Amino acid sequence: MDKLSAQEIKHSTRATPPQSVPALRTLTMPADANPNGDIFGGWLMSQMDVAGGIHAYSLSGGRIATVAVDGMSFHLPVHIGDLISCHCVTERTGTTSIAVKVETWVKRRADGREEKVTEGLFTYVAIDAKGRPRPLPVGES
Ligand SMILES: CC(C)(COP(=O)(O)OP(=O)(O)OC[C@H]1O[C@@H](n2cnc3c(N)ncnc32)[C@H](O)[C@@H]1OP(=O)(O)O)[C@@H](O)C(=O)NCCC(=O)NCCS
């Protein structure tokens, strides 16, 4: 699968969260904060990787590995106590790889407002028991 350049990765401009069931939802905790008191970006990225991995795992029918993260954007800070939801869409598939667009939306603890806070393109490769790329199931590639 050809890699997408940063310019080719489209960021959505939607004002409301996707209607899809999020691949992952969780509450942000004090232990997830950075020294400023907001949520640490690395923690948020790991949640997005888990969400995209759940999505890719179900499509690939087995083991996967993250091979790349592109076009990662942090639009707004996330605060302790915000509820986060990671929504996933298959951007494209290749012979062994699946690119998943992951958007994170928060529901603010303070006032219940819903806002998109991050997005990025996570690429996974279907792998066999020895960690080698394996073809996606027929119909997914
Ligand atoms: C994932 C891994 C098995 C792929 O092995 P590889 O020998 O690089 O495989 P290939 O070169 O055949 O590429 C496999 C697929 O990945 C895609 N790919 C490889 N590097 C990529 C990148 N940087 N961005 C997007 N896609 C990429 C290729 O285009 C190919 O897709 P296709 O089969 O759909 O056409 C290997 O790179 C690996 O084990 N990486 C470490 C994974 C890991 O530990 N992840 C967790 C990080 S903590």
Short mmCIF file of N, CA and C and ligand atoms in Angstrom, two decimals:
data_model
loop_
_atom_site.label_atom_id
_atom_site.label_comp_id
_atom_site.label_asym_id
_atom_site.label_seq_id
_atom_site.Cartn_x
_atom_site.Cartn_y
_atom_site.Cartn_z
N MET A 1 0.86 -1.19 0.00
CA MET A 1 0.00 0.00 0.00
C MET A 1 0.89 1.24 0.00
N ASP A 2 0.62 2.19 -0.90
CA ASP A 2 1.40 3.42 -0.91
C ASP A 2 1.13 4.22 0.36
N LYS A 3 2.19 4.87 0.85
CA LYS A 3 2.00 5.69 2.05
C LYS A 3 1.34 7.00 1.67
N LEU A 4 0.52 7.53 2.59
CA LEU A 4 -0.11 8.82 2.35
C LEU A 4 0.81 9.92 2.84
N SER A 5 0.94 11.00 2.07
CA SER A 5 1.72 12.13 2.56
C SER A 5 0.86 12.91 3.56
N ALA A 6 1.51 13.75 4.37
CA ALA A 6 0.77 14.52 5.39
C ALA A 6 -0.32 15.35 4.72
N GLN A 7 -0.07 15.85 3.51
CA GLN A 7 -1.05 16.69 2.82
C GLN A 7 -2.27 15.89 2.38
N GLU A 8 -2.08 14.58 2.17
CA GLU A 8 -3.19 13.75 1.67
C GLU A 8 -4.13 13.30 2.79
N ILE A 9 -3.68 13.44 4.05
CA ILE A 9 -4.50 12.98 5.18
C ILE A 9 -5.51 14.06 5.50
N LYS A 10 -6.78 13.76 5.21
CA LYS A 10 -7.84 14.74 5.37
C LYS A 10 -8.34 14.75 6.82
N HIS A 11 -8.42 15.93 7.39
CA HIS A 11 -9.01 16.07 8.71
C HIS A 11 -10.45 16.51 8.54
N SER A 12 -11.36 15.84 9.26
CA SER A 12 -12.77 16.19 9.09
C SER A 12 -13.07 17.49 9.82
N THR A 13 -14.11 18.17 9.37
CA THR A 13 -14.48 19.44 10.00
C THR A 13 -15.85 19.32 10.67
N ARG A 14 -16.28 18.09 10.93
CA ARG A 14 -17.60 17.90 11.53
C ARG A 14 -17.67 18.58 12.90
N ALA A 15 -18.87 19.07 13.23
CA ALA A 15 -19.06 19.80 14.49
C ALA A 15 -19.63 18.91 15.59
N THR A 16 -20.12 17.74 15.20
CA THR A 16 -20.70 16.83 16.19
C THR A 16 -20.01 15.47 16.07
N PRO A 17 -20.01 14.69 17.14
CA PRO A 17 -19.32 13.39 17.08
C PRO A 17 -19.94 12.47 16.04
N PRO A 18 -19.12 11.54 15.47
CA PRO A 18 -19.69 10.55 14.55
C PRO A 18 -20.78 9.74 15.26
N GLN A 19 -21.71 9.22 14.47
CA GLN A 19 -22.81 8.42 15.04
C GLN A 19 -22.36 6.99 15.34
N SER A 20 -21.18 6.61 14.81
CA SER A 20 -20.73 5.23 14.98
C SER A 20 -20.45 4.93 16.46
N VAL A 21 -20.55 3.64 16.81
CA VAL A 21 -20.19 3.22 18.17
C VAL A 21 -18.68 3.37 18.31
N PRO A 22 -18.20 4.08 19.34
CA PRO A 22 -16.75 4.23 19.47
C PRO A 22 -16.06 2.89 19.73
N ALA A 23 -14.86 2.74 19.18
CA ALA A 23 -14.10 1.51 19.45
C ALA A 23 -13.63 1.49 20.90
N LEU A 24 -13.51 2.68 21.50
CA LEU A 24 -13.02 2.76 22.88
C LEU A 24 -13.60 3.99 23.57
N ARG A 25 -14.01 3.82 24.81
CA ARG A 25 -14.45 4.96 25.65
C ARG A 25 -13.79 4.81 27.00
N THR A 26 -13.33 5.91 27.56
CA THR A 26 -12.79 5.83 28.91
C THR A 26 -12.81 7.22 29.56
N LEU A 27 -12.66 7.21 30.86
CA LEU A 27 -12.65 8.45 31.64
C LEU A 27 -11.20 8.81 31.94
N THR A 28 -10.84 10.06 31.73
CA THR A 28 -9.46 10.47 32.00
C THR A 28 -9.28 10.69 33.50
N MET A 29 -8.14 10.22 33.99
CA MET A 29 -7.87 10.19 35.43
C MET A 29 -6.66 11.07 35.78
N PRO A 30 -6.52 11.45 37.03
CA PRO A 30 -5.35 12.26 37.43
C PRO A 30 -4.02 11.62 37.05
N ALA A 31 -3.94 10.29 37.08
CA ALA A 31 -2.68 9.60 36.75
C ALA A 31 -2.30 9.76 35.28
N ASP A 32 -3.24 10.22 34.43
CA ASP A 32 -2.98 10.38 32.99
C ASP A 32 -2.53 11.81 32.64
N ALA A 33 -2.34 12.65 33.66
CA ALA A 33 -2.05 14.07 33.41
C ALA A 33 -0.56 14.33 33.20
N ASN A 34 -0.28 15.46 32.53
CA ASN A 34 1.09 15.93 32.36
C ASN A 34 1.40 16.96 33.46
N PRO A 35 2.61 17.49 33.51
CA PRO A 35 2.94 18.44 34.58
C PRO A 35 2.10 19.71 34.56
N ASN A 36 1.44 20.04 33.45
CA ASN A 36 0.55 21.22 33.41
C ASN A 36 -0.81 20.94 34.04
N GLY A 37 -1.09 19.66 34.26
CA GLY A 37 -2.41 19.31 34.82
C GLY A 37 -3.42 18.92 33.77
N ASP A 38 -3.04 18.99 32.47
CA ASP A 38 -3.92 18.47 31.41
C ASP A 38 -3.50 17.03 31.10
N ILE A 39 -4.29 16.39 30.21
CA ILE A 39 -3.99 14.99 29.91
C ILE A 39 -2.77 14.90 28.98
N PHE A 40 -1.88 13.97 29.29
CA PHE A 40 -0.63 13.75 28.56
C PHE A 40 -0.92 13.22 27.16
N GLY A 41 -0.33 13.89 26.15
CA GLY A 41 -0.59 13.51 24.76
C GLY A 41 -0.19 12.09 24.44
N GLY A 42 0.89 11.60 25.05
CA GLY A 42 1.34 10.23 24.78
C GLY A 42 0.34 9.21 25.27
N TRP A 43 -0.30 9.51 26.39
CA TRP A 43 -1.34 8.61 26.90
C TRP A 43 -2.52 8.57 25.93
N LEU A 44 -2.89 9.77 25.44
CA LEU A 44 -4.02 9.85 24.52
C LEU A 44 -3.71 9.08 23.22
N MET A 45 -2.49 9.24 22.73
CA MET A 45 -2.10 8.50 21.51
C MET A 45 -2.17 6.99 21.73
N SER A 46 -1.78 6.56 22.92
CA SER A 46 -1.83 5.10 23.18
C SER A 46 -3.28 4.60 23.19
N GLN A 47 -4.20 5.44 23.70
CA GLN A 47 -5.61 5.05 23.67
C GLN A 47 -6.10 4.95 22.22
N MET A 48 -5.65 5.89 21.39
CA MET A 48 -6.04 5.87 19.98
C MET A 48 -5.47 4.64 19.28
N ASP A 49 -4.25 4.26 19.64
CA ASP A 49 -3.62 3.07 19.05
C ASP A 49 -4.41 1.82 19.45
N VAL A 50 -4.84 1.77 20.73
CA VAL A 50 -5.64 0.63 21.18
C VAL A 50 -6.96 0.59 20.39
N ALA A 51 -7.60 1.75 20.24
CA ALA A 51 -8.89 1.82 19.53
C ALA A 51 -8.73 1.36 18.08
N GLY A 52 -7.73 1.92 17.40
CA GLY A 52 -7.50 1.54 16.00
C GLY A 52 -7.13 0.06 15.90
N GLY A 53 -6.41 -0.44 16.91
CA GLY A 53 -6.02 -1.85 16.93
C GLY A 53 -7.23 -2.76 17.07
N ILE A 54 -8.19 -2.35 17.90
CA ILE A 54 -9.42 -3.15 18.05
C ILE A 54 -10.14 -3.21 16.70
N HIS A 55 -10.21 -2.05 16.04
CA HIS A 55 -10.87 -1.98 14.72
C HIS A 55 -10.15 -2.88 13.71
N ALA A 56 -8.82 -2.74 13.64
CA ALA A 56 -8.04 -3.50 12.64
C ALA A 56 -8.06 -5.00 12.96
N TYR A 57 -8.02 -5.33 14.24
CA TYR A 57 -8.03 -6.74 14.65
C TYR A 57 -9.30 -7.43 14.14
N SER A 58 -10.43 -6.73 14.29
CA SER A 58 -11.69 -7.38 13.88
C SER A 58 -11.74 -7.54 12.36
N LEU A 59 -11.15 -6.60 11.62
CA LEU A 59 -11.14 -6.73 10.15
C LEU A 59 -10.15 -7.79 9.68
N SER A 60 -9.02 -7.87 10.39
CA SER A 60 -7.95 -8.74 9.89
C SER A 60 -8.12 -10.18 10.34
N GLY A 61 -9.02 -10.39 11.31
CA GLY A 61 -9.27 -11.75 11.78
C GLY A 61 -8.10 -12.35 12.52
N GLY A 62 -7.30 -11.55 13.17
CA GLY A 62 -6.19 -12.10 13.94
C GLY A 62 -5.18 -11.05 14.33
N ARG A 63 -3.98 -11.54 14.60
CA ARG A 63 -2.92 -10.70 15.16
C ARG A 63 -2.55 -9.56 14.21
N ILE A 64 -2.25 -8.42 14.81
CA ILE A 64 -1.82 -7.24 14.03
C ILE A 64 -0.69 -6.53 14.76
N ALA A 65 0.03 -5.68 14.02
CA ALA A 65 1.04 -4.81 14.65
C ALA A 65 0.88 -3.41 14.07
N THR A 66 1.09 -2.42 14.90
CA THR A 66 1.08 -1.02 14.42
C THR A 66 2.37 -0.78 13.65
N VAL A 67 2.24 -0.27 12.43
CA VAL A 67 3.47 -0.01 11.64
C VAL A 67 3.73 1.48 11.46
N ALA A 68 2.68 2.32 11.55
CA ALA A 68 2.90 3.76 11.33
C ALA A 68 1.75 4.58 11.92
N VAL A 69 2.10 5.80 12.31
CA VAL A 69 1.10 6.80 12.72
C VAL A 69 1.41 8.06 11.91
N ASP A 70 0.42 8.54 11.18
CA ASP A 70 0.62 9.73 10.32
C ASP A 70 -0.45 10.77 10.63
N GLY A 71 -0.10 12.01 10.33
CA GLY A 71 -1.07 13.11 10.42
C GLY A 71 -1.69 13.28 11.79
N MET A 72 -0.89 13.01 12.82
CA MET A 72 -1.42 13.12 14.18
C MET A 72 -1.59 14.60 14.55
N SER A 73 -2.79 14.96 14.98
CA SER A 73 -3.04 16.35 15.39
C SER A 73 -3.71 16.38 16.75
N PHE A 74 -3.24 17.30 17.58
CA PHE A 74 -3.87 17.56 18.88
C PHE A 74 -4.54 18.93 18.76
N HIS A 75 -5.86 18.95 18.68
CA HIS A 75 -6.58 20.20 18.42
C HIS A 75 -6.86 21.00 19.68
N LEU A 76 -7.23 20.30 20.75
CA LEU A 76 -7.64 20.97 21.99
C LEU A 76 -7.12 20.18 23.18
N PRO A 77 -6.86 20.84 24.32
CA PRO A 77 -6.45 20.09 25.51
C PRO A 77 -7.58 19.22 26.05
N VAL A 78 -7.18 18.14 26.71
CA VAL A 78 -8.13 17.26 27.39
C VAL A 78 -7.90 17.44 28.88
N HIS A 79 -8.99 17.52 29.64
CA HIS A 79 -8.88 17.79 31.07
C HIS A 79 -9.22 16.53 31.87
N ILE A 80 -8.69 16.49 33.07
CA ILE A 80 -9.00 15.36 33.97
C ILE A 80 -10.51 15.30 34.18
N GLY A 81 -11.04 14.10 34.03
CA GLY A 81 -12.48 13.91 34.23
C GLY A 81 -13.29 13.99 32.96
N ASP A 82 -12.66 14.39 31.83
CA ASP A 82 -13.37 14.36 30.55
C ASP A 82 -13.56 12.90 30.13
N LEU A 83 -14.69 12.64 29.48
CA LEU A 83 -14.96 11.30 28.94
C LEU A 83 -14.46 11.29 27.50
N ILE A 84 -13.57 10.37 27.15
CA ILE A 84 -13.08 10.32 25.76
C ILE A 84 -13.68 9.14 25.01
N SER A 85 -13.95 9.37 23.72
CA SER A 85 -14.45 8.33 22.82
C SER A 85 -13.59 8.35 21.56
N CYS A 86 -13.05 7.19 21.19
CA CYS A 86 -12.25 7.09 19.96
C CYS A 86 -13.08 6.41 18.88
N HIS A 87 -13.33 7.15 17.80
CA HIS A 87 -14.12 6.63 16.68
C HIS A 87 -13.19 6.24 15.54
N CYS A 88 -13.44 5.09 14.94
CA CYS A 88 -12.54 4.55 13.91
C CYS A 88 -13.27 4.31 12.60
N VAL A 89 -12.57 4.62 11.51
CA VAL A 89 -13.09 4.34 10.17
C VAL A 89 -11.94 3.77 9.35
N THR A 90 -12.22 2.72 8.58
CA THR A 90 -11.18 2.19 7.69
C THR A 90 -10.95 3.17 6.56
N GLU A 91 -9.72 3.70 6.49
CA GLU A 91 -9.40 4.66 5.42
C GLU A 91 -9.07 3.91 4.14
N ARG A 92 -8.26 2.86 4.27
CA ARG A 92 -7.98 2.01 3.11
C ARG A 92 -7.29 0.73 3.55
N THR A 93 -7.34 -0.24 2.66
CA THR A 93 -6.67 -1.51 2.95
C THR A 93 -5.75 -1.86 1.78
N GLY A 94 -4.70 -2.63 2.10
CA GLY A 94 -3.79 -3.11 1.06
C GLY A 94 -3.76 -4.63 1.11
N THR A 95 -2.63 -5.20 0.75
CA THR A 95 -2.50 -6.66 0.77
C THR A 95 -2.46 -7.18 2.20
N THR A 96 -1.64 -6.51 3.01
CA THR A 96 -1.51 -6.96 4.42
C THR A 96 -1.83 -5.85 5.41
N SER A 97 -2.04 -4.63 4.93
CA SER A 97 -2.16 -3.50 5.86
C SER A 97 -3.55 -2.85 5.83
N ILE A 98 -3.86 -2.22 6.95
CA ILE A 98 -5.14 -1.52 7.13
C ILE A 98 -4.82 -0.14 7.73
N ALA A 99 -5.26 0.92 7.05
CA ALA A 99 -5.09 2.28 7.59
C ALA A 99 -6.41 2.71 8.21
N VAL A 100 -6.35 3.09 9.48
CA VAL A 100 -7.55 3.41 10.25
C VAL A 100 -7.50 4.87 10.68
N LYS A 101 -8.52 5.64 10.30
CA LYS A 101 -8.62 7.02 10.78
C LYS A 101 -9.25 6.98 12.16
N VAL A 102 -8.53 7.54 13.13
CA VAL A 102 -9.04 7.56 14.52
C VAL A 102 -9.27 9.01 14.94
N GLU A 103 -10.49 9.30 15.36
CA GLU A 103 -10.84 10.62 15.90
C GLU A 103 -11.19 10.45 17.37
N THR A 104 -10.64 11.34 18.21
CA THR A 104 -11.03 11.32 19.62
C THR A 104 -11.91 12.52 19.92
N TRP A 105 -13.05 12.23 20.53
CA TRP A 105 -13.99 13.27 20.97
C TRP A 105 -14.09 13.22 22.49
N VAL A 106 -14.24 14.39 23.10
CA VAL A 106 -14.45 14.41 24.55
C VAL A 106 -15.84 14.91 24.87
N LYS A 107 -16.34 14.42 25.99
CA LYS A 107 -17.52 15.03 26.62
C LYS A 107 -16.97 15.68 27.88
N ARG A 108 -17.03 17.03 27.93
CA ARG A 108 -16.38 17.76 29.02
C ARG A 108 -17.07 17.51 30.35
N ARG A 109 -16.25 17.21 31.36
CA ARG A 109 -16.81 16.99 32.69
C ARG A 109 -17.47 18.27 33.20
N ALA A 110 -16.90 19.43 32.84
CA ALA A 110 -17.38 20.70 33.39
C ALA A 110 -18.79 21.05 32.93
N ASP A 111 -19.07 20.84 31.61
CA ASP A 111 -20.37 21.32 31.10
C ASP A 111 -21.01 20.38 30.07
N GLY A 112 -20.41 19.21 29.85
CA GLY A 112 -21.03 18.23 28.95
C GLY A 112 -20.83 18.53 27.47
N ARG A 113 -20.08 19.61 27.15
CA ARG A 113 -19.84 19.96 25.74
C ARG A 113 -19.04 18.85 25.06
N GLU A 114 -19.37 18.57 23.77
CA GLU A 114 -18.64 17.54 23.01
C GLU A 114 -17.75 18.21 21.97
N GLU A 115 -16.47 17.86 21.99
CA GLU A 115 -15.51 18.49 21.07
C GLU A 115 -14.52 17.44 20.56
N LYS A 116 -14.10 17.64 19.29
CA LYS A 116 -13.04 16.77 18.76
C LYS A 116 -11.70 17.29 19.26
N VAL A 117 -10.90 16.39 19.84
CA VAL A 117 -9.63 16.84 20.43
C VAL A 117 -8.40 16.35 19.67
N THR A 118 -8.49 15.17 19.08
CA THR A 118 -7.33 14.65 18.32
C THR A 118 -7.81 13.86 17.12
N GLU A 119 -6.90 13.66 16.16
CA GLU A 119 -7.14 12.72 15.06
C GLU A 119 -5.82 12.31 14.45
N GLY A 120 -5.83 11.13 13.86
CA GLY A 120 -4.61 10.63 13.23
C GLY A 120 -4.92 9.38 12.43
N LEU A 121 -3.95 9.02 11.58
CA LEU A 121 -4.11 7.84 10.73
C LEU A 121 -3.15 6.76 11.25
N PHE A 122 -3.72 5.67 11.74
CA PHE A 122 -2.94 4.58 12.32
C PHE A 122 -2.95 3.42 11.33
N THR A 123 -1.76 2.94 10.98
CA THR A 123 -1.67 1.82 10.03
C THR A 123 -1.20 0.56 10.75
N TYR A 124 -1.92 -0.52 10.48
CA TYR A 124 -1.64 -1.82 11.11
C TYR A 124 -1.33 -2.83 10.01
N VAL A 125 -0.48 -3.79 10.36
CA VAL A 125 -0.18 -4.89 9.43
C VAL A 125 -0.66 -6.19 10.08
N ALA A 126 -1.39 -6.97 9.31
CA ALA A 126 -1.79 -8.31 9.78
C ALA A 126 -0.54 -9.18 9.79
N ILE A 127 -0.32 -9.86 10.92
CA ILE A 127 0.90 -10.68 11.04
C ILE A 127 0.54 -12.11 11.45
N ASP A 128 1.46 -13.02 11.10
CA ASP A 128 1.26 -14.42 11.48
C ASP A 128 1.92 -14.70 12.83
N ALA A 129 1.95 -15.96 13.21
CA ALA A 129 2.47 -16.34 14.53
C ALA A 129 3.94 -15.99 14.69
N LYS A 130 4.64 -15.85 13.55
CA LYS A 130 6.07 -15.51 13.62
C LYS A 130 6.31 -14.01 13.45
N GLY A 131 5.22 -13.23 13.42
CA GLY A 131 5.36 -11.78 13.30
C GLY A 131 5.61 -11.31 11.88
N ARG A 132 5.35 -12.19 10.89
CA ARG A 132 5.54 -11.80 9.48
C ARG A 132 4.22 -11.35 8.89
N PRO A 133 4.27 -10.38 7.94
CA PRO A 133 3.02 -9.93 7.32
C PRO A 133 2.27 -11.10 6.70
N ARG A 134 0.95 -11.10 6.85
CA ARG A 134 0.10 -12.13 6.23
C ARG A 134 -1.01 -11.40 5.47
N PRO A 135 -1.52 -12.00 4.40
CA PRO A 135 -2.58 -11.34 3.62
C PRO A 135 -3.84 -11.16 4.45
N LEU A 136 -4.54 -10.06 4.23
CA LEU A 136 -5.83 -9.85 4.86
C LEU A 136 -6.82 -10.88 4.32
N PRO A 137 -7.87 -11.18 5.10
CA PRO A 137 -8.88 -12.11 4.59
C PRO A 137 -9.48 -11.61 3.28
N VAL A 138 -9.92 -12.54 2.45
CA VAL A 138 -10.54 -12.17 1.18
C VAL A 138 -11.73 -11.25 1.46
N GLY A 139 -11.84 -10.19 0.68
CA GLY A 139 -12.92 -9.23 0.87
C GLY A 139 -12.50 -8.04 1.69
N GLU A 140 -11.39 -8.13 2.42
CA GLU A 140 -10.91 -7.00 3.21
C GLU A 140 -9.76 -6.28 2.54
N SER A 141 -9.06 -6.95 1.58
CA SER A 141 -7.91 -6.31 0.95
C SER A 141 -8.32 -5.62 -0.34
C1 LIG B 1 4.83 -4.64 10.87
C2 LIG B 1 5.99 -5.43 10.26
C3 LIG B 1 5.77 -6.93 10.55
C4 LIG B 1 5.96 -5.22 8.75
O1 LIG B 1 7.04 -5.92 8.24
P1 LIG B 1 7.74 -5.38 6.90
O2 LIG B 1 8.80 -6.35 6.53
O3 LIG B 1 8.07 -3.96 7.07
O4 LIG B 1 6.55 -5.57 5.88
P2 LIG B 1 6.38 -4.98 4.41
O5 LIG B 1 7.47 -4.08 3.98
O6 LIG B 1 6.06 -6.19 3.57
O7 LIG B 1 5.07 -4.09 4.57
C5 LIG B 1 3.85 -4.68 5.01
C6 LIG B 1 2.75 -3.68 4.76
O8 LIG B 1 2.94 -2.55 5.62
C7 LIG B 1 2.94 -1.35 4.86
N1 LIG B 1 3.86 -0.41 5.49
C8 LIG B 1 5.13 -0.65 5.87
N2 LIG B 1 5.65 0.46 6.42
C9 LIG B 1 4.68 1.40 6.39
C10 LIG B 1 4.59 2.76 6.82
N3 LIG B 1 5.62 3.39 7.41
N4 LIG B 1 3.43 3.41 6.63
C11 LIG B 1 2.36 2.81 6.05
N5 LIG B 1 2.38 1.52 5.62
C12 LIG B 1 3.53 0.84 5.79
C13 LIG B 1 3.41 -1.77 3.47
O9 LIG B 1 2.99 -0.83 2.50
C14 LIG B 1 2.71 -3.11 3.35
O10 LIG B 1 1.34 -2.90 3.04
P3 LIG B 1 0.52 -3.83 1.97
O11 LIG B 1 0.91 -5.26 2.18
O12 LIG B 1 -0.91 -3.62 2.33
O13 LIG B 1 0.86 -3.33 0.61
C15 LIG B 1 7.38 -4.99 10.83
O14 LIG B 1 7.70 -3.70 10.31
C16 LIG B 1 7.37 -4.93 12.35
O15 LIG B 1 7.38 -5.96 13.01
N6 LIG B 1 7.37 -3.69 12.90
C17 LIG B 1 7.27 -3.52 14.36
C18 LIG B 1 5.78 -3.53 14.73
C19 LIG B 1 5.61 -3.22 16.20
O16 LIG B 1 6.31 -3.74 17.04
N7 LIG B 1 4.65 -2.34 16.49
C20 LIG B 1 4.42 -1.89 17.81
C21 LIG B 1 5.24 -0.68 18.04
S1 LIG B 1 5.60 -0.46 19.72
#
